[in-house]
Structures are given as structure tokens and as C-alpha cells.
């Protein structure tokens, strides 16, 4: 039997008749299907984890605000903030050295960046912690005289200080490259205009170039900070007391490994969420001047537009 | 700097004022390719001098030498009483440090083809920034001066806007106000209307005309022959890194003597 199929494509000709016709929007069935599929997968995963007999959620709740965990969170935040500040300040200095015309400073900055990016953070942390092997005492003074101050290295290089220094100096190497990219992304015309107005090279850098570079480097530095929150977990090698180390101390005694890893992860997620919000605020603040208005509006309304896209 | 060329071109207009820019045989090379082959050029205080010529003739490079954005490789360039970039002492030219260079540039304003307004500052901040940071003027004094300058270029109502919120013509007028904020003895314009949409050219040119009328000393690299004819005291035609012809506009533009000038003008007029 032969079926004759007639495809009805409706009106094939149209004329402008001045009338207002109601518009029937296209139904995006594919979008609905994909969204439903992913939601189903997500709900199933959540259900499996929530009901698993091998995970004791009561214990997760019990340890979530355990004193050792809370003090670990505090140490992790402090360590991340201080290491990031050290890293940023040193990173800006290294970036300026790297692009300077002095071949020695440029070369030293390149050497620093190569060395600190090229060795594992773990190794760097252990080195700082064991600085006393090479320098048993640290002193500040005038060479050739007895004037000055002196400390036992081991009393200065506590686990926290070694971690702060190690993570900060390591971040500086990465931050230097980020800052350099930011500086170089500010157009040469800005520099020329600054010089033509009679600014000195250092005024040009401080008043004109760095403020504009900041806008460019905030997203990658935000990345670095969020990454740093979790890199702090490496400080267990220097007897740190951060979140991850404290959590592991607990699970090594009570054996509830998964529960405490979930507790630690929940805290890391919370810290990352806060850092992300802060980054967005900073981006908006520094993007105000240079970002074209249209793209800023897009950014703001991206959340609400996501829902309206689905609705159509 | 040795004087390489002694070929002297007398300025067409005799004036009693001292020259503020005096170039003798200025040479400049980029990567061994010489782009200025010995430029002779004079501007006196209160004069407007327009430099015309085809793209690549070295006009902009020469202008950038005047405020030391480019360093000359030969000849003599004396601007506002100084060998640009050097102090003459005991028969030797001692190179300036960045601070001395900055102090020299404070006396010379520059307006760029691409405006180069500072993107992170409002129009008012662009204008006041150098007065505050470089001149150490008080914020209040700088604000008053900025308001006056923005009014002069017709942009009072746009003081709080960022460069990307302004049209090209408005940006260039802010750039002119920014240069004026330093009270320059000399104002350099590097093709100030070349990056503008045609309908925006006039608003910038009219600001420049009123500036010229106030007696501001200006060196203008431009393709606007009409502007040169109307405003300039002297027009210089540059070709391939050399001054081909030099004179008052009614002579150089209306009756050019040199064949190359005639050929160029027939193309642009």
C-alpha cells in the first residue's frame, strides 16, 4: 500500500495588510527535555547519598560545628588570606621587575618565577619549615657590629608561619605572571598619555596602569585565592592546624573517614561560595568604569534571563 | 647631539617672538630604517603650525620627538629652551633622568589620534588628574579649573561620564581639556580628527580654532587641509622624512611651488 503524505506548510504567501497578528512563540521542547533529564539525575544522586547506609549523616551534623573543625576553618581562612596578601604584594613587585629594562632585575624575577612554579608546593613548605637546618638563627642587624636582633629559627618558623610563607611565596610566582599579563593588557596609549602629561614612570604605573590592570587580574586572582583555600590542606606536612589536617586527625582516631571528609568539603564549599561572591563584588566595582554598559547589564540580568529562556 | 644637517630653511613669517620649537636636521631611525632624514622646523610662541603629508611621511614621529616620546638619533631639537632629553653642560649633552623628562613634558600638552583618555576615570577626573598628581594642585582648585575647562570645550554636562560613555568627538574634546589643564606653553596635536566619524570632526576642529584664537602655540599634524588653510600661520609639507615645502597657507596650499606638494594637495583637496 502506498501512503501519500501531504505536507501542509500552511500559507506560502503573505501580504502586508496592516493588521496586528498574535504571535505564537516556538516551543523549545528539547530544552524542557534536557532540563528534566539533568534534574532527574541530580535528584537520584542526592537520594542515593542521603539514604546510603554507609554514610552516617548524623555524624556529619555532629562534627560540622565541632571545635577542632571550627578552629581549622579559622586557620584555613587566615592562612589563605595572609598567603594571598604576601603573594599579591610580592607578585606585583616581581611583575614590575620582570618587565623592567634592567636585565638583572628582569632575569632575577624570571628565575624566581621559574623556581617557585617549577617545584612542588609540598617541597617548598617542608623547606621553609626546616629552615633551621641551614640558618639556625635569624638576625636583623648591621653587618660587622653586634647591634641588632636575633631569633632562634625554629621558634620563628612555626607550622603556621612556614605555611604562610611557603604558600605566599609560591602564589607570588603565579600572581607575578597574572599581574604582568594585566599590565601588558593596558594599552600603550594609556602609558603615552600619562607620560605626555608629565607623569614620572612610577606615577604612570601607580595612577594609570595598575588601577586598570586590576580589573583584568581580579578574575584570575580570585581563581588563585579559591585554589589557595584548598592548597592550605597541604600544610599537614608542617604540622599545620588547618581544616583538612584537623579533620584527618579526627577520622584517624574514630574511623569515620567519609563523614569527616564531607564535613570538610561542606566548609570548603561554603568558603568558596563566599570568595566567589566577594570576587563578583570586586569585579563589579572595578569594572564600572571600563566595562561597556551593555555587557554590564547582561551580567546583571543573566540569572533572570535564564529562567525566561526556559519559559518560552 | 651633533648637528648633522645645516640646511637652513628660513621661516616664512618673520616674527619677533623666540622660537619655542627649533629643529635642525633632525634624524630618527627605527630598527636601522631611517624615517626622518633631517627635519628643519621652527615654531614661534603664539603661532599655529600645521604639518601635512601622506601616511608614513614621518609627521607623527616628528611630533612625538618634540615632547620626547621618541628620542632623536641626529640633528638638533631645541624645545622651550632645552635640547629635548638632554642638559647642555660643559660642552656635553647629559641625558635627563625620568624626573627631568617629566618636568619638561609638563610644559607641553599632547592630544592623540586615539584620544587615550584614562579608561578608569571620569571626564572630570581625566582633566584634573595631572593637575592633582603632577602639579600637586589642591583638589578644590583643580575641580574649579576642571569645571572651567570642560565648560570651554562644551562638556560641562558630561563631567561624570566615563570615556566609553562618550562619543569620539566628546572624548577628543575631553583630551584637549586634559592637555590644557597643565597650562602648557605648547600644544601638540597628532591627527586629532583622524579617528572620528565625519560628522564629529567639526566639533573638535571648532574647539581647536577657538584655542588658536586665544594665542595658544600649536603644532598640528593633520589631514584637514581646510583647517590648516583657515587657522595655520605656517604649513609644512612633509614627504618621506623631509620637509619639502614650508610657508604660509595661502602660499603653500593655494600656490604650491614644489611638484610633490602639488601632487599631494591635488589628491586631498
XYZ file of C-alpha atoms in Angstrom:
581
model
C 0.000 0.000 0.000
C 1.294 3.346 -0.886
C 0.689 6.197 1.505
C 0.624 9.600 0.035
C 1.806 12.119 2.570
C 0.834 15.696 2.016
C 2.937 18.126 3.936
C 0.846 21.117 4.900
C 3.201 24.031 5.378
C 0.369 26.498 5.681
C 0.266 29.783 3.905
C 3.093 30.157 1.465
C 2.416 33.734 0.552
C 1.859 36.719 2.765
C 0.914 40.246 2.105
C 1.286 43.287 4.236
C -2.317 44.041 5.166
C -1.708 46.366 8.091
C -3.298 44.021 10.649
C -1.725 43.064 14.004
C -1.484 39.261 14.286
C -0.920 37.440 17.594
C 2.479 35.738 17.702
C 2.772 32.060 18.616
C 6.218 31.514 20.162
C 8.257 28.468 19.282
C 8.029 25.769 21.981
C 11.505 24.655 22.971
C 10.627 21.035 23.764
C 14.298 19.998 23.587
C 15.223 22.403 26.379
C 12.486 21.091 28.638
C 13.563 17.513 27.979
C 17.253 18.104 28.709
C 16.458 20.129 31.837
C 14.160 17.388 33.159
C 16.776 14.717 32.418
C 19.525 16.507 34.338
C 17.241 17.325 37.264
C 16.267 13.669 37.477
C 19.912 12.562 37.521
C 20.687 15.152 40.181
C 17.770 14.117 42.404
C 18.684 10.448 42.066
C 22.301 11.143 43.133
C 21.138 13.213 46.083
C 18.712 10.468 47.107
C 21.360 7.740 46.893
C 23.795 9.713 49.028
C 21.148 10.797 51.529
C 19.896 7.276 52.098
C 23.157 5.336 51.893
C 23.527 3.084 54.955
C 27.319 3.592 54.781
C 27.184 7.325 55.406
C 26.121 8.436 58.827
C 24.614 11.879 58.264
C 24.032 12.227 61.978
C 27.788 12.152 62.472
C 28.251 14.731 59.718
C 25.894 17.017 61.599
C 27.657 16.267 64.850
C 31.103 17.152 63.546
C 30.066 20.107 61.356
C 30.432 22.542 64.272
C 32.943 20.532 66.284
C 35.505 22.881 67.979
C 38.520 21.351 66.201
C 36.754 21.751 62.851
C 35.798 25.367 63.565
C 39.331 26.264 64.644
C 40.587 24.517 61.488
C 38.250 26.675 59.372
C 39.636 29.757 61.095
C 43.244 28.715 60.432
C 42.447 27.917 56.796
C 40.865 31.325 56.253
C 43.703 33.168 57.991
C 46.332 31.216 56.126
C 44.646 31.760 52.748
C 44.183 35.481 53.312
C 47.697 36.116 54.572
C 49.359 33.944 51.934
C 47.334 35.714 49.237
C 48.314 39.150 50.520
C 52.001 38.145 50.584
C 51.622 36.582 47.157
C 49.911 39.614 45.636
C 52.309 42.216 47.011
C 55.349 40.210 46.003
C 53.647 39.304 42.736
C 53.236 42.964 41.752
C 56.881 43.632 42.629
C 58.015 40.613 40.593
C 55.809 41.595 37.649
C 57.263 45.113 37.563
C 60.787 43.665 37.868
C 60.057 41.206 35.084
C 59.069 43.940 32.609
C 61.778 46.382 33.697
C 64.519 47.308 31.265
C 67.175 46.285 33.784
C 68.307 42.852 32.613
C 69.392 41.817 36.125
C 66.064 42.525 37.833
C 64.159 41.068 34.878
C 66.344 37.974 34.963
C 66.048 37.520 38.722
C 62.266 37.816 38.535
C 62.177 35.234 35.742
C 64.422 32.944 37.805
C 62.184 33.304 40.856
C 59.062 32.564 38.821
C 60.690 29.555 37.204
C 61.900 28.166 40.521
C 58.703 28.618 42.525
C 56.442 27.416 39.745
C 58.799 24.580 38.985
C 58.996 22.901 42.386
C 56.108 21.247 44.284
C 54.481 23.411 46.964
C 54.833 20.453 49.297
C 58.613 20.548 48.960
C 58.667 24.347 49.419
C 56.626 24.056 52.623
C 58.992 21.438 54.067
C 61.977 23.609 53.142
C 60.627 26.648 54.958
C 59.668 24.583 57.973
C 63.197 23.189 58.133
C 64.954 26.480 57.516
C 66.836 25.931 60.758
C 68.887 23.241 59.005
C 70.640 25.983 57.032
C 70.061 29.060 59.180
C 69.929 28.041 62.857
C 69.373 31.651 63.896
C 67.777 34.584 62.110
C 69.176 38.008 62.844
C 68.473 41.560 61.837
C 71.421 43.834 62.373
C 74.226 45.870 60.966
C 76.960 43.673 59.494
C 80.271 43.931 61.338
C 78.698 45.147 64.546
C 76.935 43.368 67.377
C 73.943 45.648 67.157
C 70.694 44.075 66.087
C 68.176 41.401 66.928
C 68.438 37.658 66.686
C 65.965 34.770 66.929
C 66.113 31.000 67.020
C 64.859 29.961 63.579
C 62.754 27.145 64.985
C 60.854 29.474 67.263
C 60.017 31.777 64.331
C 59.302 29.069 61.773
C 56.219 27.645 63.403
C 53.987 25.451 61.322
C 51.697 28.381 60.650
C 54.466 30.797 59.684
C 56.201 28.262 57.475
C 52.894 27.551 55.777
C 52.085 31.234 55.323
C 55.498 31.991 53.888
C 55.612 28.876 51.712
C 52.141 29.365 50.246
C 52.624 33.121 49.855
C 55.963 32.865 48.086
C 54.573 30.168 45.841
C 51.490 32.189 44.962
C 53.715 35.209 44.226
C 55.258 33.350 41.288
C 51.856 32.688 39.731
C 50.471 36.113 40.661
C 53.516 37.770 39.038
C 52.606 36.297 35.664
C 48.951 37.247 36.100
C 49.836 40.815 37.055
C 52.323 41.076 34.194
C 49.629 39.978 31.742
C 47.304 42.584 33.267
C 49.875 45.358 32.989
C 50.666 44.480 29.412
C 46.976 44.356 28.528
C 46.621 48.067 29.379
C 47.158 49.807 26.060
C 50.394 51.599 25.216
C 48.322 54.720 24.538
C 47.455 54.990 28.235
C 51.146 54.987 29.131
C 51.974 57.569 26.480
C 49.169 59.857 27.596
C 50.399 59.605 31.191
C 53.977 60.403 30.175
C 52.864 63.245 27.914
C 51.088 64.828 30.887
C 54.381 64.890 32.754
C 53.967 61.864 34.982
C 57.074 60.016 36.065
C 57.270 56.310 35.169
C 56.319 55.357 38.718
C 53.299 57.711 38.742
C 52.245 56.269 35.413
C 52.373 52.776 36.905
C 50.557 53.664 40.144
C 47.970 56.129 38.892
C 47.209 54.931 35.378
C 48.394 51.405 34.587
C 47.923 49.329 37.766
C 44.358 50.525 38.504
C 43.361 49.464 35.007
C 45.330 46.225 35.210
C 43.457 45.423 38.424
C 40.197 44.989 36.551
C 41.847 42.445 34.288
C 43.584 40.487 37.026
C 40.715 40.196 39.531
C 39.130 37.068 37.973
C 42.406 35.073 37.755
C 43.463 36.227 41.224
C 40.047 35.161 42.539
C 40.813 31.782 40.989
C 44.140 31.693 42.767
C 42.529 32.546 46.089
C 39.884 29.857 45.780
C 42.566 27.399 44.804
C 44.631 28.592 47.780
C 41.764 27.779 50.197
C 42.235 24.140 49.318
C 46.008 24.201 48.825
C 46.214 25.052 52.534
C 45.335 21.394 53.143
C 48.951 20.623 52.205
C 50.188 22.260 55.380
C 49.666 18.988 57.269
C 53.322 18.301 56.345
C 54.431 21.198 58.540
C 52.167 20.327 61.442
C 49.587 22.930 60.486
C 46.221 23.048 62.198
C 44.060 23.831 59.197
C 40.615 22.411 58.439
C 41.799 19.375 56.485
C 44.527 18.436 58.970
C 42.168 18.705 61.921
C 39.508 16.686 60.126
C 42.026 13.968 59.347
C 43.161 13.875 62.978
C 39.576 13.133 63.971
C 38.937 10.424 61.385
C 42.243 8.737 62.139
C 41.014 8.172 65.691
C 37.326 7.383 65.106
C 37.481 5.839 61.643
C 34.584 7.886 60.215
C 36.563 8.934 57.170
C 33.773 9.712 54.708
C 31.730 11.659 57.248
C 34.620 13.945 58.141
C 35.622 14.402 54.515
C 32.040 15.504 53.861
C 32.244 17.915 56.802
C 35.497 19.392 55.454
C 34.071 19.620 51.934
C 30.959 21.433 53.156
C 33.166 24.028 54.815
C 35.399 24.396 51.739
C 32.271 24.821 49.612
C 30.955 27.498 51.962
C 34.278 29.367 51.916
C 34.433 29.136 48.127
C 30.899 30.487 47.858
C 31.805 33.487 49.999
C 35.009 34.056 47.999
C 33.038 33.884 44.747
C 30.567 36.486 45.959
C 33.415 38.755 47.081
C 35.096 38.327 43.705
C 31.888 39.276 41.901
C 31.533 42.399 44.057
C 35.139 43.395 43.357
C 34.732 42.763 39.648
C 31.650 44.929 39.531
C 33.345 47.702 41.468
C 36.443 47.842 39.304
C 34.622 47.044 36.084
C 32.299 50.029 36.475
C 34.494 52.482 34.620
C 35.860 50.489 31.758
C 33.186 47.953 31.035
C 30.732 48.956 28.339
C 27.305 49.429 29.856
C 25.634 46.846 27.663
C 27.784 43.938 28.834
C 27.370 45.008 32.445
C 23.632 44.837 32.112
C 23.971 41.433 30.537
C 25.967 40.226 33.523
C 23.380 41.516 35.971
C 20.372 40.043 34.279
C 21.949 36.742 33.318
C 20.191 34.918 36.163
C 16.741 36.244 35.443
C 17.134 35.751 31.727
C 17.989 32.080 32.271
C 14.502 31.486 33.609
C 12.794 33.480 30.913
C 14.658 31.490 28.269
C 13.230 28.317 29.690
C 9.740 29.716 29.872
C 9.414 30.407 26.208
C 73.806 65.770 19.631
C 75.835 66.643 16.580
C 74.243 68.884 14.059
C 74.130 66.583 11.066
C 72.488 68.856 8.606
C 72.996 72.569 8.328
C 70.440 73.039 5.612
C 68.566 76.024 6.920
C 65.074 76.973 5.889
C 64.072 80.428 6.936
C 60.561 80.693 8.355
C 58.255 82.472 6.012
C 56.794 84.683 8.673
C 59.290 86.929 10.369
C 58.318 87.279 13.981
C 59.939 88.909 16.920
C 58.946 86.093 19.285
C 61.529 83.490 20.252
C 61.171 80.104 18.651
C 59.614 77.591 21.042
C 60.441 74.681 18.749
C 63.603 74.734 16.690
C 64.640 71.653 14.763
C 67.789 71.446 12.694
C 68.490 68.331 10.681
C 66.532 66.027 12.989
C 67.061 62.361 12.188
C 65.230 59.360 13.584
C 65.527 55.666 12.799
C 63.501 52.645 13.821
C 65.495 49.407 13.671
C 68.077 50.915 11.317
C 65.380 52.171 8.913
C 65.624 55.953 8.927
C 62.214 57.650 8.911
C 63.298 61.264 9.462
C 66.154 62.289 7.187
C 66.963 65.724 8.586
C 63.949 67.831 9.512
C 64.250 71.629 9.801
C 61.333 73.239 11.549
C 60.594 76.334 13.617
C 57.566 77.435 15.608
C 57.424 80.708 17.485
C 55.308 81.453 20.534
C 51.711 82.119 19.598
C 51.992 80.504 16.185
C 49.911 77.648 14.829
C 51.885 75.323 12.614
C 50.219 72.544 10.656
C 52.216 69.578 9.401
C 50.640 67.861 6.416
C 51.758 64.934 4.327
C 50.899 61.382 3.344
C 50.748 58.489 5.807
C 54.216 57.226 6.640
C 55.886 60.516 5.787
C 57.140 60.866 9.386
C 54.758 63.601 10.590
C 53.667 61.815 13.751
C 57.159 60.583 14.522
C 58.489 64.117 14.337
C 55.685 65.395 16.569
C 56.487 62.694 19.122
C 60.127 63.771 19.098
C 59.090 67.272 20.177
C 57.919 66.107 23.608
C 60.478 63.341 23.880
C 58.174 60.376 23.345
C 60.727 59.431 20.681
C 64.437 60.108 21.033
C 66.131 61.657 18.017
C 69.203 59.991 16.514
C 70.810 63.042 14.940
C 70.463 66.766 14.439
C 69.349 69.336 16.941
C 65.954 69.736 18.572
C 65.502 72.614 20.990
C 62.056 72.936 22.579
C 61.148 75.589 25.164
C 64.801 76.369 25.617
C 66.026 72.804 26.180
C 67.684 70.225 23.999
C 64.911 67.624 24.274
C 66.127 64.865 26.584
C 69.449 66.499 27.444
C 71.064 69.200 29.541
C 73.919 71.041 27.889
C 76.722 71.349 30.422
C 80.428 71.961 29.789
C 80.025 71.234 26.106
C 78.328 67.889 26.644
C 74.716 66.761 26.465
C 73.824 64.965 29.677
C 70.841 62.657 29.360
C 67.806 63.537 31.503
C 66.561 61.262 34.223
C 62.841 60.360 34.182
C 62.044 63.168 36.635
C 63.673 65.812 34.433
C 61.896 64.395 31.399
C 58.574 64.525 33.273
C 59.166 68.130 34.317
C 59.849 69.078 30.684
C 56.712 67.312 29.454
C 54.560 69.181 31.977
C 55.113 72.260 29.835
C 53.974 70.607 26.613
C 50.494 69.237 26.075
C 49.676 66.472 23.644
C 46.439 65.329 22.046
C 46.473 61.885 20.456
C 44.719 60.438 17.437
C 43.122 57.719 19.591
C 42.261 60.182 22.431
C 43.893 57.904 25.037
C 41.609 59.067 27.809
C 42.228 57.152 31.020
C 39.562 54.463 30.952
C 39.155 54.140 34.704
C 38.492 57.849 35.252
C 35.518 60.079 34.518
C 35.885 63.011 32.140
C 36.432 65.361 35.091
C 38.995 63.026 36.689
C 40.830 62.772 33.382
C 41.156 66.541 33.289
C 42.049 67.086 36.948
C 44.265 64.041 37.466
C 47.556 65.512 36.239
C 46.972 68.830 37.997
C 46.470 66.972 41.281
C 49.068 64.220 40.900
C 51.745 66.089 38.965
C 51.206 69.762 39.789
C 50.167 68.996 43.390
C 47.274 71.395 42.966
C 44.665 71.240 45.737
C 41.598 69.152 44.931
C 39.307 72.169 45.204
C 41.425 74.337 42.902
C 41.731 71.501 40.403
C 37.962 70.921 40.484
C 37.253 74.576 39.762
C 39.760 74.611 36.919
C 38.354 71.355 35.539
C 34.824 72.744 35.556
C 36.027 75.806 33.654
C 37.942 73.759 31.077
C 35.091 71.312 30.499
C 32.822 74.299 30.010
C 35.223 75.739 27.448
C 35.094 72.541 25.396
C 31.307 72.392 25.846
C 31.157 69.286 28.012
C 30.051 70.542 31.429
C 27.107 68.175 31.476
C 29.336 65.161 30.777
C 31.829 65.653 33.623
C 30.802 62.484 35.461
C 30.823 60.198 32.446
C 33.435 57.581 31.693
C 35.209 57.647 28.313
C 33.277 54.681 26.934
C 30.054 56.594 27.540
C 31.208 59.488 25.333
C 31.315 59.818 21.557
C 34.683 60.082 19.836
C 34.303 63.825 19.387
C 33.429 64.295 23.057
C 36.375 62.115 24.107
C 38.748 64.176 21.998
C 37.407 67.400 23.492
C 37.974 65.978 26.986
C 41.511 65.085 25.858
C 42.072 68.691 24.800
C 40.786 69.929 28.170
C 43.100 67.415 29.874
C 46.096 68.794 27.987
C 45.074 72.384 28.775
C 44.816 71.613 32.485
C 48.611 71.647 32.694
C 48.770 75.204 31.284
C 51.106 74.142 28.508
C 53.360 76.548 26.632
C 52.918 74.420 23.559
C 50.168 72.047 22.457
C 50.857 69.144 20.102
C 48.036 67.509 18.127
C 48.665 64.142 16.485
C 45.966 63.749 13.818
C 43.264 64.726 16.318
C 40.332 64.121 13.978
C 41.536 61.092 12.014
C 39.798 58.555 14.272
C 36.488 60.407 14.279
C 33.300 59.770 12.369
C 32.941 62.519 9.727
C 30.034 64.252 11.489
C 32.110 64.610 14.688
C 35.153 66.254 13.112
C 33.785 69.792 13.211
C 33.106 69.903 16.961
C 36.780 69.103 17.620
C 38.085 71.483 14.961
C 35.981 74.341 16.319
C 37.456 73.839 19.794
C 40.918 73.908 18.221
C 40.077 77.056 16.276
C 38.956 78.897 19.383
C 42.151 77.729 21.117
C 44.226 79.129 18.294
C 42.314 82.392 18.597
C 43.406 82.689 22.228
C 47.009 82.689 21.078
C 47.904 79.142 22.088
C 51.041 77.861 20.390
C 50.063 74.744 18.494
C 51.730 72.162 16.273
C 49.054 70.172 14.483
C 49.660 67.074 12.407
C 46.527 66.859 10.310
C 44.814 65.766 7.136
C 42.300 68.601 7.466
C 43.623 70.929 4.776
C 40.683 73.281 5.271
C 41.598 73.693 8.941
C 45.235 74.324 8.038
C 44.255 76.944 5.494
C 41.983 78.737 7.915
C 43.959 78.559 11.160
C 47.632 77.919 10.482
C 50.308 80.605 10.418
C 52.670 78.165 8.773
C 52.055 74.937 6.896
C 54.774 72.359 6.482
C 54.564 69.657 3.859
C 56.497 66.565 4.827
C 57.304 63.763 2.419
C 59.420 60.710 3.085
C 61.017 62.143 6.213
C 61.948 65.524 4.724
C 60.396 68.979 4.715
C 59.527 69.519 1.069
C 57.892 72.887 1.375
C 57.138 75.380 4.107
C 55.196 78.602 4.123
C 52.032 80.441 4.991
C 48.872 78.544 3.967
C 47.832 80.979 1.267
C 51.150 80.264 -0.454
C 51.700 76.560 0.273
C 48.124 75.383 -0.127
C 46.944 77.776 -2.829
C 50.138 78.062 -4.874
C 52.486 75.208 -4.011
C 55.793 75.543 -5.826
C 57.051 72.010 -5.449
C 55.731 69.273 -7.740
C 55.381 66.795 -4.869
C 53.333 69.266 -2.836
C 51.111 69.897 -5.849
C 50.617 66.167 -6.349
C 49.729 65.619 -2.680
C 47.334 68.554 -2.498
C 45.587 67.562 -5.715
C 44.822 64.215 -4.064
C 43.479 65.547 -0.773
C 41.708 68.728 -1.821
